[in-house]
Short mmCIF file of C-alpha atoms and ligand atoms in Angstrom, two decimals:
data_model
loop_
_atom_site.label_atom_id
_atom_site.label_comp_id
_atom_site.label_asym_id
_atom_site.label_seq_id
_atom_site.Cartn_x
_atom_site.Cartn_y
_atom_site.Cartn_z
CA MET X 1 14.89 121.24 189.27
CA LYS X 2 13.66 117.64 189.42
CA THR X 3 15.20 115.98 186.34
CA ILE X 4 18.34 116.68 184.35
CA GLY X 5 19.89 114.99 181.31
CA ILE X 6 23.50 114.39 180.37
CA LEU X 7 25.16 113.69 177.02
CA THR X 8 28.61 113.54 175.45
CA SER X 9 29.05 114.90 171.93
CA GLY X 10 31.72 115.37 169.24
CA GLY X 11 35.12 113.69 169.55
CA ASP X 12 35.50 111.65 172.75
CA ALA X 13 38.14 112.53 175.35
CA PRO X 14 39.59 110.66 178.35
CA GLY X 15 37.87 111.94 181.48
CA MET X 16 34.39 112.17 179.95
CA ASN X 17 33.36 109.16 182.07
CA THR X 18 34.75 110.80 185.18
CA ALA X 19 32.65 113.89 184.40
CA ILE X 20 29.51 111.77 183.83
CA ARG X 21 30.08 110.09 187.20
CA ALA X 22 30.48 113.47 188.90
CA VAL X 23 27.27 114.86 187.37
CA VAL X 24 25.21 111.75 188.17
CA ARG X 25 26.45 111.38 191.75
CA SER X 26 26.22 115.13 192.56
CA ALA X 27 22.70 115.27 191.17
CA ILE X 28 21.49 112.18 193.04
CA TYR X 29 23.10 113.51 196.23
CA ASN X 30 20.88 116.58 195.75
CA ASN X 31 17.73 114.48 195.02
CA ILE X 32 17.74 115.23 191.30
CA LYS X 33 16.90 112.50 188.80
CA VAL X 34 19.43 112.02 185.97
CA MET X 35 18.69 110.75 182.47
CA GLY X 36 21.60 109.52 180.33
CA ILE X 37 21.24 110.42 176.65
CA GLU X 38 23.11 108.18 174.20
CA ARG X 39 25.24 109.16 171.19
CA GLY X 40 25.18 112.93 171.64
CA TYR X 41 22.37 114.90 170.07
CA ASN X 42 21.27 111.77 168.16
CA GLY X 43 19.95 110.36 171.42
CA LEU X 44 17.89 113.49 172.00
CA ILE X 45 16.29 113.20 168.59
CA ASN X 46 15.71 109.43 168.77
CA GLY X 47 14.80 109.24 172.44
CA THR X 48 17.57 106.77 173.36
CA ILE X 49 17.49 107.83 176.97
CA ARG X 50 17.73 105.86 180.22
CA GLN X 51 17.61 106.77 183.86
CA MET X 52 20.96 106.61 185.63
CA ASP X 53 21.53 105.54 189.20
CA LEU X 54 24.49 105.45 191.55
CA SER X 55 25.73 102.12 190.26
CA SER X 56 25.36 102.97 186.57
CA VAL X 57 28.43 105.18 187.01
CA GLY X 58 30.31 102.69 189.22
CA ASP X 59 33.75 101.54 188.07
CA ILE X 60 34.03 104.12 185.28
CA ILE X 61 36.15 106.84 186.91
CA HIS X 62 39.29 105.40 185.32
CA ARG X 63 37.94 104.35 181.93
CA GLY X 64 38.64 106.15 178.65
CA GLY X 65 35.88 106.79 176.11
CA THR X 66 32.34 107.56 177.21
CA ILE X 67 29.74 105.10 178.53
CA LEU X 68 27.05 107.30 176.96
CA LYS X 69 28.78 106.99 173.57
CA THR X 70 29.22 110.00 171.35
CA ALA X 71 28.46 111.07 167.80
CA ARG X 72 28.29 113.92 165.40
CA CYS X 73 24.68 114.70 164.48
CA GLU X 74 23.95 116.75 161.36
CA GLU X 75 20.17 116.64 161.94
CA PHE X 76 20.54 118.58 165.18
CA LYS X 77 21.99 121.50 163.23
CA THR X 78 18.58 121.95 161.56
CA GLU X 79 15.51 123.66 163.09
CA GLU X 80 13.49 120.52 162.45
CA GLY X 81 16.00 118.28 164.20
CA ARG X 82 16.11 120.54 167.24
CA LYS X 83 12.31 120.65 167.35
CA LYS X 84 12.29 116.85 167.63
CA ALA X 85 14.89 117.06 170.39
CA LEU X 86 12.80 119.61 172.31
CA ASP X 87 9.74 117.36 172.07
CA VAL X 88 11.75 114.41 173.44
CA LEU X 89 13.08 116.56 176.29
CA ARG X 90 9.50 117.49 177.22
CA ILE X 91 8.31 113.88 177.03
CA PHE X 92 11.06 112.79 179.45
CA GLY X 93 10.49 115.81 181.72
CA ILE X 94 14.13 116.92 181.35
CA GLU X 95 14.45 120.51 182.53
CA GLY X 96 18.22 120.89 182.50
CA LEU X 97 20.99 119.41 180.41
CA VAL X 98 24.74 118.92 180.89
CA ILE X 99 26.57 118.71 177.57
CA ILE X 100 30.16 117.49 177.49
CA GLY X 101 31.99 118.28 174.26
CA GLY X 102 33.87 120.84 172.21
CA ASP X 103 32.90 124.11 170.56
CA GLY X 104 30.43 122.51 168.12
CA SER X 105 28.59 120.78 170.96
CA PHE X 106 28.53 124.08 172.87
CA GLN X 107 26.82 125.79 169.92
CA GLY X 108 24.12 123.14 170.10
CA ALA X 109 23.84 123.69 173.87
CA GLN X 110 23.37 127.41 173.36
CA LYS X 111 20.55 126.83 170.87
CA LEU X 112 18.73 124.60 173.37
CA SER X 113 19.22 127.22 176.03
CA HIS X 114 17.60 129.86 173.80
CA ALA X 115 14.71 127.42 173.31
CA GLY X 116 14.11 127.32 177.08
CA ILE X 117 16.08 124.24 178.21
CA LYS X 118 18.62 125.05 180.90
CA THR X 119 21.99 123.94 179.53
CA ILE X 120 25.52 123.79 180.93
CA GLY X 121 28.57 122.96 178.78
CA LEU X 122 31.62 121.09 180.08
CA PRO X 123 34.74 121.31 177.88
CA GLY X 124 35.54 117.75 176.79
CA THR X 125 38.12 117.64 174.01
CA ILE X 126 41.71 116.51 173.76
CA ASP X 127 42.62 119.56 171.66
CA ASN X 128 42.56 122.20 174.45
CA ASP X 129 41.21 124.59 171.85
CA LEU X 130 38.59 126.38 173.95
CA ALA X 131 40.05 129.78 174.80
CA TYR X 132 37.94 130.57 177.87
CA THR X 133 39.41 127.75 179.97
CA ASP X 134 43.04 126.96 180.82
CA TYR X 135 42.43 123.25 180.27
CA THR X 136 39.81 121.01 178.69
CA ILE X 137 38.98 117.51 179.98
CA GLY X 138 41.20 114.99 178.17
CA PHE X 139 44.06 117.25 177.13
CA ASP X 140 46.43 116.26 179.95
CA THR X 141 45.88 112.54 179.34
CA THR X 142 46.57 112.96 175.62
CA VAL X 143 49.78 114.89 176.27
CA ASN X 144 50.93 112.05 178.54
CA THR X 145 49.99 109.43 175.93
CA VAL X 146 52.00 111.33 173.30
CA LEU X 147 54.86 111.65 175.75
CA ASN X 148 55.03 107.86 176.24
CA SER X 149 55.31 107.45 172.49
CA VAL X 150 58.00 110.14 172.30
CA SER X 151 60.03 108.22 174.90
CA ASN X 152 59.70 104.94 173.00
CA ILE X 153 60.55 106.53 169.68
CA ARG X 154 63.51 108.34 171.22
CA ASP X 155 65.07 104.95 172.13
CA THR X 156 64.97 103.67 168.57
CA SER X 157 65.90 107.11 167.21
CA THR X 158 69.11 106.98 169.29
CA SER X 159 69.91 103.39 168.28
CA HIS X 160 69.75 104.23 164.60
CA GLY X 161 70.88 107.86 164.67
CA ARG X 162 67.74 108.88 162.82
CA ALA X 163 65.38 111.83 162.77
CA ASN X 164 61.86 110.84 163.84
CA ILE X 165 58.79 112.88 163.00
CA ILE X 166 55.78 112.31 165.27
CA GLU X 167 52.47 113.65 164.00
CA VAL X 168 49.94 114.50 166.71
CA MET X 169 46.28 115.62 166.77
CA GLY X 170 44.96 119.05 167.57
CA ARG X 171 43.17 120.23 164.45
CA HIS X 172 43.89 123.99 164.42
CA CYS X 173 45.40 124.11 167.89
CA GLY X 174 49.07 123.31 168.56
CA ASP X 175 48.77 122.74 172.33
CA ILE X 176 49.20 118.95 172.21
CA ALA X 177 52.36 119.33 170.09
CA LEU X 178 53.65 122.17 172.25
CA TYR X 179 53.20 120.51 175.67
CA ALA X 180 54.40 117.10 174.50
CA GLY X 181 57.30 118.76 172.65
CA LEU X 182 58.47 120.69 175.69
CA ALA X 183 58.00 117.75 178.05
CA GLY X 184 59.65 115.32 175.60
CA GLY X 185 62.62 117.52 174.73
CA ALA X 186 61.76 117.57 171.02
CA GLU X 187 64.29 119.19 168.72
CA SER X 188 61.53 120.93 166.74
CA VAL X 189 57.85 121.59 167.44
CA ILE X 190 55.78 122.50 164.39
CA VAL X 191 52.38 124.04 165.13
CA PRO X 192 49.71 125.82 163.07
CA GLU X 193 50.07 129.01 165.11
CA GLU X 194 53.73 129.64 164.19
CA GLU X 195 55.32 129.94 160.79
CA PHE X 196 57.99 127.33 160.17
CA HIS X 197 60.79 126.90 157.68
CA VAL X 198 62.06 123.46 156.83
CA GLU X 199 65.58 124.94 156.60
CA ASP X 200 65.47 125.80 160.33
CA VAL X 201 64.47 122.23 161.18
CA CYS X 202 67.29 120.89 158.98
CA ARG X 203 69.89 123.26 160.42
CA LYS X 204 69.04 122.07 163.92
CA LEU X 205 69.34 118.43 162.88
CA ILE X 206 72.76 118.99 161.28
CA GLN X 207 74.03 121.02 164.23
CA GLY X 208 72.89 118.26 166.59
CA LYS X 209 74.53 115.58 164.48
CA ASN X 210 77.78 117.56 164.41
CA ARG X 211 77.94 117.62 168.18
CA GLY X 212 77.33 113.88 168.37
CA LYS X 213 73.59 113.87 169.04
CA MET X 214 72.16 110.48 168.12
CA HIS X 215 68.41 111.11 168.28
CA SER X 216 66.14 113.80 166.88
CA ILE X 217 62.46 114.19 167.59
CA ILE X 218 60.27 116.50 165.53
CA ILE X 219 56.69 116.93 166.70
CA LEU X 220 54.29 117.98 163.99
CA ALA X 221 50.71 119.06 164.66
CA GLU X 222 48.21 117.60 162.18
CA GLY X 223 46.88 119.89 159.52
CA ILE X 224 50.03 121.88 158.82
CA GLY X 225 51.39 119.53 156.28
CA ASN X 226 52.03 115.91 155.56
CA GLY X 227 54.55 114.25 157.88
CA PHE X 228 55.71 111.89 155.15
CA ASP X 229 56.39 114.75 152.70
CA LEU X 230 58.28 116.58 155.43
CA GLY X 231 60.31 113.45 156.20
CA LYS X 232 61.29 113.07 152.55
CA GLU X 233 62.33 116.71 152.31
CA ILE X 234 64.43 116.48 155.47
CA GLU X 235 66.17 113.34 154.22
CA GLU X 236 66.94 114.99 150.87
CA LYS X 237 68.22 118.21 152.44
CA THR X 238 70.27 116.71 155.30
CA GLY X 239 71.09 113.14 154.31
CA ILE X 240 69.81 112.06 157.74
CA GLU X 241 67.60 108.99 157.62
CA THR X 242 64.08 109.93 158.74
CA ARG X 243 61.05 107.96 159.96
CA VAL X 244 57.48 109.16 160.46
CA THR X 245 54.89 108.06 163.04
CA VAL X 246 51.29 109.26 162.91
CA LEU X 247 49.88 108.66 166.39
CA GLY X 248 46.23 109.05 165.36
CA HIS X 249 43.46 107.78 167.63
CA ILE X 250 45.88 106.25 170.14
CA GLN X 251 45.76 109.79 171.50
CA ARG X 252 42.03 109.73 172.10
CA GLY X 253 41.84 106.69 174.37
CA GLY X 254 43.28 105.45 177.63
CA SER X 255 42.73 105.91 181.32
CA PRO X 256 42.48 109.58 182.31
CA THR X 257 45.36 111.06 184.32
CA ALA X 258 44.87 112.26 187.90
CA PHE X 259 44.78 115.82 186.57
CA ASP X 260 41.92 115.05 184.17
CA ARG X 261 40.01 113.06 186.81
CA VAL X 262 40.22 115.92 189.30
CA LEU X 263 39.28 118.45 186.62
CA ALA X 264 36.33 116.38 185.37
CA SER X 265 35.07 115.71 188.91
CA ARG X 266 35.17 119.40 189.83
CA MET X 267 33.54 120.46 186.56
CA GLY X 268 30.78 117.87 186.82
CA ALA X 269 29.87 118.98 190.34
CA LYS X 270 29.97 122.63 189.26
CA ALA X 271 27.53 121.94 186.39
CA VAL X 272 24.96 120.47 188.78
CA GLN X 273 25.40 123.37 191.16
CA LEU X 274 24.76 125.86 188.31
CA LEU X 275 21.60 124.04 187.25
CA MET X 276 20.36 123.99 190.84
CA ASN X 277 20.90 127.77 190.91
CA GLY X 278 18.71 128.12 187.81
CA LYS X 279 21.59 129.04 185.49
CA SER X 280 21.50 128.33 181.75
CA GLY X 281 23.73 128.74 178.69
CA ARG X 282 26.89 128.63 180.83
CA ALA X 283 30.27 127.12 179.98
CA VAL X 284 32.26 125.70 182.89
CA GLY X 285 36.03 126.18 182.87
CA ILE X 286 39.14 126.42 184.99
CA LYS X 287 41.24 129.57 185.39
CA ASN X 288 44.19 129.71 187.77
CA ASN X 289 42.92 126.49 189.36
CA GLU X 290 39.52 128.05 190.17
CA MET X 291 36.25 126.79 188.70
CA ILE X 292 34.65 129.46 186.53
CA ASP X 293 31.51 129.74 184.42
CA LEU X 294 30.60 132.19 181.72
CA ASP X 295 28.02 132.72 179.02
CA ILE X 296 28.52 130.15 176.24
CA ASP X 297 28.45 132.82 173.48
CA GLU X 298 31.07 134.80 175.37
CA ALA X 299 33.15 131.65 175.89
CA LEU X 300 32.98 130.73 172.20
CA ALA X 301 33.81 134.27 171.08
CA LYS X 302 37.13 134.26 172.93
CA GLU X 303 40.14 133.73 170.70
CA LYS X 304 42.63 131.14 171.77
CA GLU X 305 46.02 132.65 172.55
CA PHE X 306 48.98 130.48 171.69
CA ASP X 307 51.58 130.32 174.48
CA LYS X 308 54.49 131.89 172.62
CA ASP X 309 56.70 131.94 175.72
CA MET X 310 56.37 128.18 176.10
CA TYR X 311 57.06 127.74 172.40
CA GLU X 312 60.23 129.85 172.66
CA LEU X 313 61.28 127.91 175.77
CA ALA X 314 60.93 124.61 173.90
CA LYS X 315 63.19 126.06 171.22
CA ILE X 316 65.79 127.37 173.67
CA LEU X 317 66.00 124.14 175.62
CA SER X 318 66.49 122.05 172.50
CA ILE X 319 69.47 123.93 171.00
P1 ADP C 1 32.99 119.21 169.02
O1 ADP C 1 31.87 119.40 169.96
O2 ADP C 1 34.00 118.21 169.49
O3 ADP C 1 33.60 120.52 168.54
P2 ADP C 1 31.59 118.98 166.46
O4 ADP C 1 32.02 120.32 165.97
O5 ADP C 1 31.65 117.84 165.49
O6 ADP C 1 32.42 118.48 167.72
O7 ADP C 1 30.10 119.15 167.01
C1 ADP C 1 29.45 118.08 167.63
C2 ADP C 1 27.97 118.14 167.34
O8 ADP C 1 27.43 119.35 167.90
C3 ADP C 1 27.58 118.21 165.88
O9 ADP C 1 27.61 116.97 165.23
C4 ADP C 1 26.17 118.76 165.98
O10 ADP C 1 25.27 117.75 166.37
C5 ADP C 1 26.31 119.76 167.12
N1 ADP C 1 26.56 121.11 166.57
C6 ADP C 1 27.71 121.60 166.06
N2 ADP C 1 27.56 122.86 165.60
C7 ADP C 1 26.27 123.17 165.80
C8 ADP C 1 25.46 124.32 165.53
N3 ADP C 1 25.96 125.40 164.96
N4 ADP C 1 24.16 124.28 165.89
C9 ADP C 1 23.63 123.18 166.47
N5 ADP C 1 24.33 122.08 166.75
C10 ADP C 1 25.62 122.05 166.43
O1 F6P C 2 38.68 117.28 168.20
C1 F6P C 2 39.42 116.19 168.60
C2 F6P C 2 40.05 115.51 167.43
O2 F6P C 2 40.70 114.42 168.03
C3 F6P C 2 41.00 116.30 166.55
O3 F6P C 2 42.24 116.53 167.11
C4 F6P C 2 41.04 115.44 165.32
O4 F6P C 2 41.40 116.15 164.16
C5 F6P C 2 39.63 114.99 165.21
O5 F6P C 2 39.10 115.00 166.53
C6 F6P C 2 39.45 113.64 164.59
O6 F6P C 2 38.13 113.24 164.78
P1 F6P C 2 37.43 111.91 164.23
O7 F6P C 2 38.50 110.99 163.80
O8 F6P C 2 36.62 111.42 165.37
O9 F6P C 2 36.58 112.38 163.12
#
């Protein structure tokens, strides 16, 4: 393989830059030319592509976001759009492609693979919603970002004796809420995977208040309900003053943690190795701290299992 391409697609995640650096440097080390494709699949359709060298990935290992930019591209979901992308790939002589993104981006990768372009997917999403891998690039950083906010909010929660609801991202996956909730000692963690009753949340708040507890943190995963409605209901039912914080895109930025940098570096190198071995349509992951790769269709078909034990532990430790 003489030339490979790299792109980031879908929602950005801290550590994407570290992965780009790892792919570019591993490839150049192995005498492979690397083309950087901008704004996800848009760049493939429009030909916004530039050659990358050792210094084009200098000083990015610690930066959030993605130097290649990212986007969602509806045109690529059509046959016509993908035909344009294939033409561009041929023009630039790109034989293999590393795609960093979530499940949507992986579906695009698989389609290119079926069309004869060797593709490798790296899991880049803060949500940790890809079942085949223990962790996705960006998740650990996001959990730590949420945790910093939990600590700050806990201070003011204690000062005022309030209940504080913190709404976090994660679409249909409660991992961000769960990990940040356990690590932050939240009184309640509300996730899409587990049924919840507002009465249970209220009972906990009242019991805590009765034993002199001055702060209460409730972590709510987005998509289950509106944090502000929940806050109002809690206030009405318990008489405890409640405040709501929606963390939003604060969770998507920032310098990647050591964990994410190590993960992204290992995954990037693994992707190049797979391409050099002629592999295609593979998703790179981590299981029990080992790098793994499996067929993208197989990876996407796996159903995410929610860690019920961890959820129960968070409950037990916050009685
Ligand atoms: P993520 O990769 O973070 O899950 P999206 O689901 O928004 O993000 O997908 C990112 C991009 O991947 C889409 O905008 C589109 O360009 C491409 N994509 C998603 N689904 C498909 C599909 N079924 N076929 C081809 N391309 C797809
Ligand atoms: O998939 C990552 C994610 O951050 C989700 O948790 C969130 O719902 C979504 O992206 C928001 O995406 P955007 O604001 O970029 O449309």
